[in-house]
Coordinates of C-alpha atoms in Angstrom, one line a residue:
M158 CA 16.9 47.6 53.6
K159 CA 17.4 50.3 51.0
T160 CA 20.7 51.8 52.2
N161 CA 23.0 52.5 49.2
I162 CA 26.5 51.3 49.9
M163 CA 29.8 52.3 48.2
I164 CA 33.2 51.0 49.2
C165 CA 36.5 52.2 47.8
I166 CA 40.2 51.6 48.5
L167 CA 42.6 54.0 46.8
G168 CA 46.2 55.1 47.5
I169 CA 45.4 58.7 48.4
L170 CA 46.1 61.1 51.3
S171 CA 48.2 59.1 53.7
L172 CA 47.6 55.8 52.0
T173 CA 50.7 54.6 50.0
G174 CA 49.2 51.5 48.5
C175 CA 46.0 49.5 47.8
N176 CA 45.3 46.3 49.7
A177 CA 42.4 44.2 48.5
L178 CA 39.7 44.4 51.1
D179 CA 37.9 41.2 50.7
K180 CA 35.3 41.7 53.4
I181 CA 34.1 44.4 55.8
K182 CA 31.5 43.3 58.2
V183 CA 28.7 45.7 58.7
L184 CA 26.1 45.7 61.5
S185 CA 23.3 48.1 60.7
T186 CA 20.2 49.3 62.7
L187 CA 17.5 51.7 61.5
P188 CA 15.8 52.2 64.8
D189 CA 12.5 53.5 63.4
T190 CA 12.0 50.5 61.2
D191 CA 12.2 46.7 61.6
S192 CA 15.8 46.7 60.3
L193 CA 17.5 46.0 63.6
L194 CA 21.0 44.5 63.8
I195 CA 21.2 43.6 60.1
S196 CA 24.5 41.9 59.3
K197 CA 26.0 42.0 55.9
N198 CA 29.4 42.1 54.1
I199 CA 30.4 44.9 51.8
S200 CA 33.0 44.8 49.0
A201 CA 35.3 47.3 47.2
V202 CA 34.5 49.6 44.3
K203 CA 37.0 51.9 42.6
T204 CA 35.5 55.4 42.6
F205 CA 34.3 57.9 45.1
D206 CA 33.4 61.6 45.2
N207 CA 36.4 63.7 46.5
K208 CA 33.9 66.0 48.3
T209 CA 32.7 63.2 50.5
P210 CA 33.5 64.0 54.2
I211 CA 36.2 61.8 55.8
I212 CA 36.5 60.2 59.2
R213 CA 40.2 59.4 59.8
I214 CA 41.1 56.7 62.3
N215 CA 44.4 57.6 63.8
T216 CA 45.9 54.2 64.4
A217 CA 49.1 55.6 65.8
D218 CA 47.2 57.6 68.5
K219 CA 46.4 54.9 70.9
C220 CA 44.3 55.9 73.9
Q221 CA 42.9 53.8 76.8
T222 CA 42.2 50.1 76.8
V223 CA 38.5 49.3 77.2
E224 CA 36.9 46.5 79.1
G225 CA 33.4 46.2 77.9
V226 CA 29.7 47.3 78.0
G227 CA 27.0 45.9 80.2
A228 CA 24.5 46.4 82.9
A229 CA 23.7 45.7 86.6
L230 CA 22.6 42.3 87.9
T231 CA 20.4 43.9 90.5
H232 CA 18.5 41.7 93.0
S233 CA 15.4 42.3 90.9
S234 CA 17.2 41.3 87.6
A235 CA 18.5 38.2 89.2
Y236 CA 15.0 37.3 90.5
V237 CA 13.2 37.6 87.1
F238 CA 16.0 35.6 85.5
H239 CA 15.8 32.9 88.1
H240 CA 12.0 32.7 88.6
N241 CA 10.4 33.8 85.3
L242 CA 12.4 31.6 83.0
T243 CA 12.9 27.8 82.7
D244 CA 16.5 26.6 82.9
Q245 CA 16.6 26.0 79.2
K246 CA 15.2 29.3 78.2
R247 CA 17.4 31.1 80.7
D248 CA 20.5 29.4 79.3
S249 CA 19.5 30.4 75.8
L250 CA 18.9 34.0 76.8
F251 CA 22.3 34.2 78.7
R252 CA 24.1 33.0 75.6
V253 CA 22.4 35.8 73.7
L254 CA 23.3 38.4 76.3
F255 CA 26.8 37.4 77.3
T256 CA 28.6 36.2 74.2
P257 CA 29.6 38.0 71.0
Q258 CA 27.5 35.6 69.0
G259 CA 24.6 37.4 70.8
I260 CA 25.1 41.0 71.9
G261 CA 28.4 40.6 73.7
I262 CA 27.8 42.0 77.2
N263 CA 31.2 41.7 79.0
Y264 CA 30.7 43.8 82.2
I265 CA 28.3 43.4 85.1
R266 CA 27.6 45.7 88.1
L267 CA 26.4 44.2 91.4
C268 CA 24.6 45.9 94.3
I269 CA 26.2 45.6 97.8
G270 CA 23.0 45.1 99.8
A271 CA 19.6 46.5 98.8
S272 CA 19.2 49.1 96.0
D273 CA 16.0 50.5 94.6
F274 CA 15.6 47.2 92.7
A275 CA 15.4 44.6 95.5
F276 CA 12.9 43.1 97.9
G277 CA 12.9 45.6 100.8
L278 CA 15.7 47.1 102.8
F279 CA 18.5 44.8 103.8
S280 CA 22.3 44.7 104.4
Y281 CA 24.6 41.9 105.2
S282 CA 24.7 42.9 108.9
D283 CA 21.4 44.2 109.9
K284 CA 21.9 44.0 113.7
E285 CA 24.6 46.2 115.3
D286 CA 27.8 44.2 115.7
M287 CA 31.1 46.1 115.5
T288 CA 32.9 42.8 115.0
L289 CA 30.6 41.9 112.0
S290 CA 30.3 38.3 113.4
N291 CA 26.7 38.2 112.0
F292 CA 27.8 39.1 108.4
S293 CA 26.1 37.0 105.8
I294 CA 25.4 37.2 102.1
A295 CA 22.5 34.8 102.4
E296 CA 20.2 37.3 100.6
D297 CA 22.5 37.2 97.5
Q298 CA 22.6 33.4 97.6
K299 CA 18.9 33.3 96.8
D300 CA 19.2 34.7 93.2
V301 CA 22.2 36.9 92.5
I302 CA 25.0 34.4 93.1
P303 CA 23.2 31.5 91.3
M304 CA 22.5 33.7 88.3
L305 CA 26.0 35.1 88.3
K306 CA 27.5 31.7 88.4
E307 CA 25.4 30.7 85.4
I308 CA 26.6 33.7 83.5
L309 CA 30.2 33.1 84.4
A310 CA 29.9 29.5 83.2
I311 CA 28.9 30.9 79.8
N312 CA 31.4 33.8 79.8
P313 CA 34.1 33.4 82.5
N314 CA 35.8 36.6 81.3
I315 CA 33.0 38.9 82.5
H316 CA 34.3 42.0 84.3
I317 CA 32.5 42.7 87.7
M318 CA 32.1 45.9 89.6
A319 CA 30.1 46.3 92.9
S320 CA 28.5 49.3 94.5
P321 CA 26.9 49.9 97.9
W322 CA 23.7 51.9 98.1
S323 CA 24.1 52.2 101.9
P324 CA 26.0 50.8 104.8
P325 CA 23.9 48.9 107.4
G326 CA 21.6 51.4 109.1
W327 CA 23.2 51.0 112.5
M328 CA 26.4 52.5 111.0
K329 CA 24.6 55.7 110.0
T330 CA 23.3 58.9 111.6
S331 CA 19.8 58.1 110.4
G332 CA 19.7 54.7 112.1
S333 CA 18.4 53.4 108.7
M334 CA 19.6 52.4 105.3
V335 CA 17.6 55.4 104.0
G336 CA 19.3 58.8 104.3
G337 CA 21.8 59.9 106.9
K338 CA 25.6 59.9 106.9
L339 CA 28.2 57.4 107.9
K340 CA 29.0 57.8 111.6
T341 CA 32.6 58.9 112.1
E342 CA 33.1 56.1 114.6
C343 CA 31.9 53.6 111.9
Y344 CA 34.4 54.5 109.2
G345 CA 36.6 51.5 110.2
V346 CA 33.8 49.0 110.5
F347 CA 32.2 50.0 107.2
A348 CA 35.6 49.4 105.6
D349 CA 35.7 45.9 107.2
Y350 CA 32.1 45.3 105.9
L351 CA 33.1 46.0 102.3
I352 CA 36.1 43.8 102.6
K353 CA 34.0 41.0 104.1
Y354 CA 31.7 41.3 101.0
L355 CA 34.6 40.9 98.7
E356 CA 36.0 38.0 100.6
A357 CA 32.5 36.3 100.7
Y358 CA 32.2 36.5 96.9
K359 CA 35.8 35.3 96.5
K360 CA 34.8 32.2 98.5
E361 CA 32.0 31.7 96.0
G362 CA 34.7 31.8 93.2
I363 CA 33.7 35.2 92.1
H364 CA 36.3 38.0 91.7
I365 CA 35.1 41.5 92.0
E366 CA 37.5 43.7 90.1
K367 CA 36.3 47.1 91.1
L368 CA 34.3 48.6 93.9
T369 CA 32.7 52.0 94.2
V370 CA 32.6 53.4 97.7
Q371 CA 29.0 54.7 97.6
N372 CA 26.4 54.8 94.8
E373 CA 25.2 58.4 94.1
P374 CA 26.8 60.0 97.2
E375 CA 25.1 63.3 96.5
Y376 CA 21.6 61.9 96.6
G377 CA 20.9 61.1 100.2
T378 CA 17.1 61.9 100.2
A379 CA 15.8 58.9 98.2
A380 CA 13.1 56.7 99.7
Y381 CA 15.3 53.6 99.1
S382 CA 18.8 52.7 100.4
C383 CA 21.0 55.8 100.1
M384 CA 23.5 57.9 101.9
D385 CA 25.0 61.4 101.7
M386 CA 28.7 61.4 101.5
T387 CA 30.7 64.6 100.7
A388 CA 33.9 64.5 98.7
E389 CA 35.8 65.3 101.9
E390 CA 34.2 62.5 103.8
Q391 CA 34.9 60.0 101.0
K392 CA 38.5 61.2 100.8
V393 CA 38.9 60.6 104.6
F394 CA 37.2 57.2 104.4
I395 CA 39.4 56.0 101.6
R396 CA 42.6 57.6 102.7
D397 CA 42.5 56.7 106.4
Y398 CA 40.4 53.6 106.5
F399 CA 39.3 51.6 103.5
G400 CA 42.4 52.1 101.3
Q401 CA 44.7 50.8 104.0
K402 CA 42.5 47.9 105.0
L403 CA 41.9 46.8 101.4
K404 CA 45.6 46.9 100.7
A405 CA 46.4 44.9 103.9
S406 CA 43.7 42.3 102.9
G407 CA 45.6 41.3 99.8
L408 CA 42.5 41.5 97.7
E409 CA 43.0 42.7 94.1
T410 CA 40.0 45.0 93.8
G411 CA 40.3 48.6 92.6
I412 CA 38.6 51.5 94.4
I413 CA 36.4 53.7 92.3
L414 CA 35.5 57.2 93.4
F415 CA 32.3 59.2 93.2
D416 CA 29.9 57.0 91.1
H417 CA 27.5 59.8 90.5
N418 CA 26.4 62.5 87.9
C419 CA 28.5 64.3 85.3
D420 CA 27.5 67.7 86.8
N421 CA 30.2 67.5 89.4
P422 CA 33.6 66.3 88.1
D423 CA 35.3 68.3 90.9
Y424 CA 34.1 65.7 93.4
P425 CA 36.6 63.0 92.3
I426 CA 39.2 65.6 91.2
S427 CA 39.3 66.9 94.8
I428 CA 40.0 63.5 96.2
L429 CA 42.6 62.7 93.6
N430 CA 44.3 65.9 94.5
D431 CA 45.2 64.4 97.9
S432 CA 48.6 62.9 97.6
V433 CA 47.8 59.9 99.9
A434 CA 44.1 59.2 98.9
R435 CA 45.0 59.1 95.2
T436 CA 47.4 56.2 95.8
Y437 CA 44.4 54.0 96.8
A438 CA 42.1 55.1 93.9
D439 CA 41.9 53.2 90.6
G440 CA 39.7 55.8 89.1
S441 CA 36.4 57.6 89.1
G442 CA 32.8 56.5 88.1
F443 CA 30.0 58.6 86.5
H444 CA 26.3 58.6 85.7
L445 CA 24.6 60.9 83.2
Y446 CA 21.3 61.8 84.7
K447 CA 22.7 65.3 85.1
G448 CA 25.6 67.2 83.4
E449 CA 27.5 66.5 80.2
I450 CA 29.6 63.5 79.3
S451 CA 32.6 65.8 78.8
A452 CA 33.0 65.8 82.6
L453 CA 35.0 62.6 82.2
C454 CA 37.4 64.4 79.9
K455 CA 37.8 67.1 82.6
V456 CA 38.8 64.5 85.2
H457 CA 41.2 62.9 82.7
E458 CA 42.8 66.2 82.0
A459 CA 43.3 66.8 85.7
H460 CA 44.6 63.2 86.5
P461 CA 45.5 61.4 83.3
D462 CA 47.1 58.5 85.2
K463 CA 43.7 57.5 86.8
N464 CA 41.0 55.4 85.1
L465 CA 37.5 56.5 84.2
Y466 CA 34.3 54.3 84.2
F467 CA 30.8 55.0 83.2
T468 CA 28.8 53.0 85.8
E469 CA 25.1 53.6 85.3
Q470 CA 22.4 55.0 83.1
S471 CA 18.7 53.9 82.9
G472 CA 16.1 54.3 80.3
G473 CA 12.5 54.3 81.1
G474 CA 8.9 55.4 80.5
W475 CA 9.9 59.0 80.7
A476 CA 11.8 58.6 77.4
P477 CA 9.8 56.1 75.3
D478 CA 11.2 57.1 71.8
F479 CA 12.9 53.8 70.9
D480 CA 14.7 55.0 67.8
Q481 CA 16.1 58.1 69.5
N482 CA 17.2 56.0 72.5
V483 CA 19.2 53.6 70.4
R484 CA 21.0 56.5 68.7
W485 CA 21.6 58.3 72.0
Y486 CA 23.0 55.2 73.7
V487 CA 25.4 54.5 70.9
G488 CA 26.5 58.0 69.8
D489 CA 26.1 60.1 72.9
L490 CA 26.7 57.7 75.8
F491 CA 28.9 54.8 74.5
A492 CA 31.0 56.8 72.0
G493 CA 30.9 59.9 74.2
A494 CA 32.1 58.2 77.3
M495 CA 34.8 56.2 75.6
N496 CA 36.0 59.2 73.6
C497 CA 36.4 60.8 77.1
W498 CA 38.6 57.9 78.3
S499 CA 36.1 55.7 80.0
K500 CA 37.1 52.0 80.1
N501 CA 33.5 50.8 80.1
A502 CA 29.9 51.8 79.7
L503 CA 27.2 50.4 81.9
V504 CA 23.4 50.8 81.8
W505 CA 21.2 50.0 84.8
N506 CA 19.1 46.8 85.2
L507 CA 19.9 43.8 83.1
A508 CA 16.3 42.7 83.3
L509 CA 12.9 43.7 84.8
D510 CA 9.4 42.2 84.5
E511 CA 6.4 43.6 82.7
N512 CA 5.6 45.9 85.6
Y513 CA 9.1 47.5 85.6
G514 CA 10.1 45.6 88.7
P515 CA 10.3 44.1 91.3
K516 CA 10.7 47.7 92.7
N517 CA 11.9 49.0 96.0
F518 CA 10.6 52.5 96.6
G519 CA 12.6 53.9 93.7
C520 CA 12.1 54.3 89.9
Q521 CA 8.6 53.2 88.9
D522 CA 9.1 52.9 85.2
C523 CA 12.7 52.0 84.5
Y524 CA 13.6 49.7 81.6
G525 CA 15.9 46.8 81.7
V526 CA 18.1 45.7 78.8
V527 CA 15.4 43.1 78.4
E528 CA 11.9 42.6 79.9
V529 CA 11.3 39.1 81.2
S530 CA 7.6 38.8 82.0
S531 CA 6.1 36.7 84.7
K532 CA 5.1 34.3 81.9
G533 CA 8.6 34.1 80.6
L534 CA 8.1 36.3 77.6
I535 CA 11.2 38.3 76.5
K536 CA 11.2 41.8 75.1
N537 CA 14.3 43.7 74.0
H538 CA 14.6 47.4 74.8
A539 CA 16.7 50.0 73.1
E540 CA 19.6 49.2 75.4
Y541 CA 19.8 45.7 74.0
Y542 CA 20.4 47.0 70.4
A543 CA 22.8 49.7 71.4
I544 CA 24.9 47.2 73.4
A545 CA 25.0 44.8 70.5
H546 CA 26.6 47.5 68.2
Y547 CA 29.5 47.5 70.6
G548 CA 29.6 44.1 72.2
K549 CA 29.5 42.0 69.0
F550 CA 32.8 43.3 67.7
V551 CA 34.8 45.2 70.3
Q552 CA 36.9 42.8 72.3
S553 CA 37.9 43.2 76.0
G554 CA 41.3 44.8 76.0
A555 CA 40.7 46.7 72.8
T556 CA 42.5 50.0 72.4
R557 CA 40.4 53.1 71.7
L558 CA 41.9 55.1 68.8
S559 CA 41.5 58.8 68.2
T560 CA 39.5 60.0 65.2
T561 CA 39.2 63.2 63.2
G562 CA 36.2 64.4 61.3
D563 CA 32.8 65.5 62.6
A564 CA 30.4 64.0 60.0
L565 CA 29.3 61.3 62.5
K566 CA 29.2 60.6 66.2
G567 CA 31.4 57.6 66.5
V568 CA 34.3 55.9 68.2
A569 CA 37.1 53.6 66.8
F570 CA 39.0 50.6 68.3
E571 CA 41.8 48.3 67.6
N572 CA 41.1 44.8 69.0
P573 CA 43.8 42.6 70.6
D574 CA 43.6 40.4 67.5
G575 CA 44.5 43.3 65.3
S576 CA 41.1 43.8 63.8
M577 CA 39.5 47.3 63.6
V578 CA 36.1 48.5 64.7
Y579 CA 34.3 51.8 64.0
M580 CA 30.9 52.4 65.5
A581 CA 28.9 55.5 64.5
V582 CA 25.5 57.2 64.2
N583 CA 24.1 59.4 61.6
N584 CA 21.9 61.8 63.6
S585 CA 21.0 63.7 60.4
N586 CA 17.5 63.5 58.9
E587 CA 19.2 63.2 55.5
P588 CA 21.3 60.4 54.0
K589 CA 25.0 61.0 54.4
E590 CA 27.9 59.4 52.6
V591 CA 31.1 59.2 54.5
L592 CA 34.6 58.0 53.8
I593 CA 36.2 56.1 56.6
Q594 CA 40.0 55.9 56.5
S595 CA 42.5 53.9 58.6
D596 CA 46.2 53.4 57.9
K597 CA 45.8 50.8 55.2
E598 CA 42.1 50.9 54.3
M599 CA 39.6 53.4 53.1
F600 CA 35.9 52.7 52.4
S601 CA 32.8 54.7 51.9
Y602 CA 29.3 54.1 53.3
K603 CA 26.1 55.9 52.6
F604 CA 24.3 56.2 56.0
A605 CA 20.5 56.3 55.9
P606 CA 18.9 59.0 58.1
G607 CA 19.3 58.0 61.8
E608 CA 21.2 54.8 60.9
V609 CA 23.5 53.2 63.5
V610 CA 26.4 51.2 62.0
T611 CA 29.3 49.2 63.3
F612 CA 32.1 48.3 60.9
H613 CA 34.6 45.5 61.5
W614 CA 37.6 44.7 59.3
N615 CA 41.1 43.4 59.3
E616 CA 44.1 45.6 58.5
K617 CA 46.2 43.7 56.0

């Protein structure tokens, strides 16, 4: 790799002294080349150009704690992991995916019942039964739960979120898991259904930390499991049914509002404006298929005491530019969401096969983080490399720090162990040398055009 590197530490600006910076870890990706996730250490030199733009990391301005990045263990993802890989190969892949020695995924999303990546339409109570005596997660016990347990054995600190694509069809005006609305008389039983799901997973030794009430509630016309749910309906469901029942259950699971696109931040804001409903809400979730990531900032400004989560984004055949995708995920999505107070950043499927499936009447060419073919061959997509730039260095419980300077798209963190991380993208077509300054350290790096870099160092 031909990137020129210059590092300097000088007592200038707000710096009052010079600490010897023995080692800064650098993870570099040039997406349009074979230089992917190149690790190196860089050392100090004593000069720099005063005209070089500066990114200042404001270590005193501590923002939200962050939990991690990751993807969804859909029923399709679990299937390809379980059936397309030998036990040994799967163990090896899981150690790459779910530890910092690999790419450091630390957050998983689950589907409550069938999504568009499953085998057919199913719920956990397919026949009408207001008592839910026929409730069963047997469908999840085929692949999802075994795979999740293997993942947790490797990384027991994985954060888990779950989302329903639809209630059972008999609870809805459509009589099907496709389309329709939740019947008013079924608000209570749907709340019981979600609690039974949480309890069933708890019996399996799996704690689900967060639950969104409805995936994409403004998209009720899909050919797969879906449901239309207005903000008013979601408010009533949470305020008068689910929130109370969940609290009474004693389960420690946070309720996440909305779980849909950034074009409508007023949806969760309107629910949080209700003095009772807001007491049951942990925060709001967003996707970025429409709108701007700044929508998260708007919700934070309206309700700064509530959390924000980025819950889904898929890549696919409609956007095949690998190098552009890596840069976009790191700079626009991950840095963008976390600079707007998100505690996480999740992409869609963890894994799909060589035919973009198994599919269930939905996206026909979505990518997984990895492709696992029917013959057990593994291919990494852009999501894999983007996740690595975060997951290898940012620890769960890290604090996001504010930054000043617009030379790069980036985001900074202070880890619980005191180490510092700065992740950034040079979207320019030209090389760009930038000074990066924290309280006690300053260093310079010459970014190649389009280069993605994560820096990791200790403040001494």
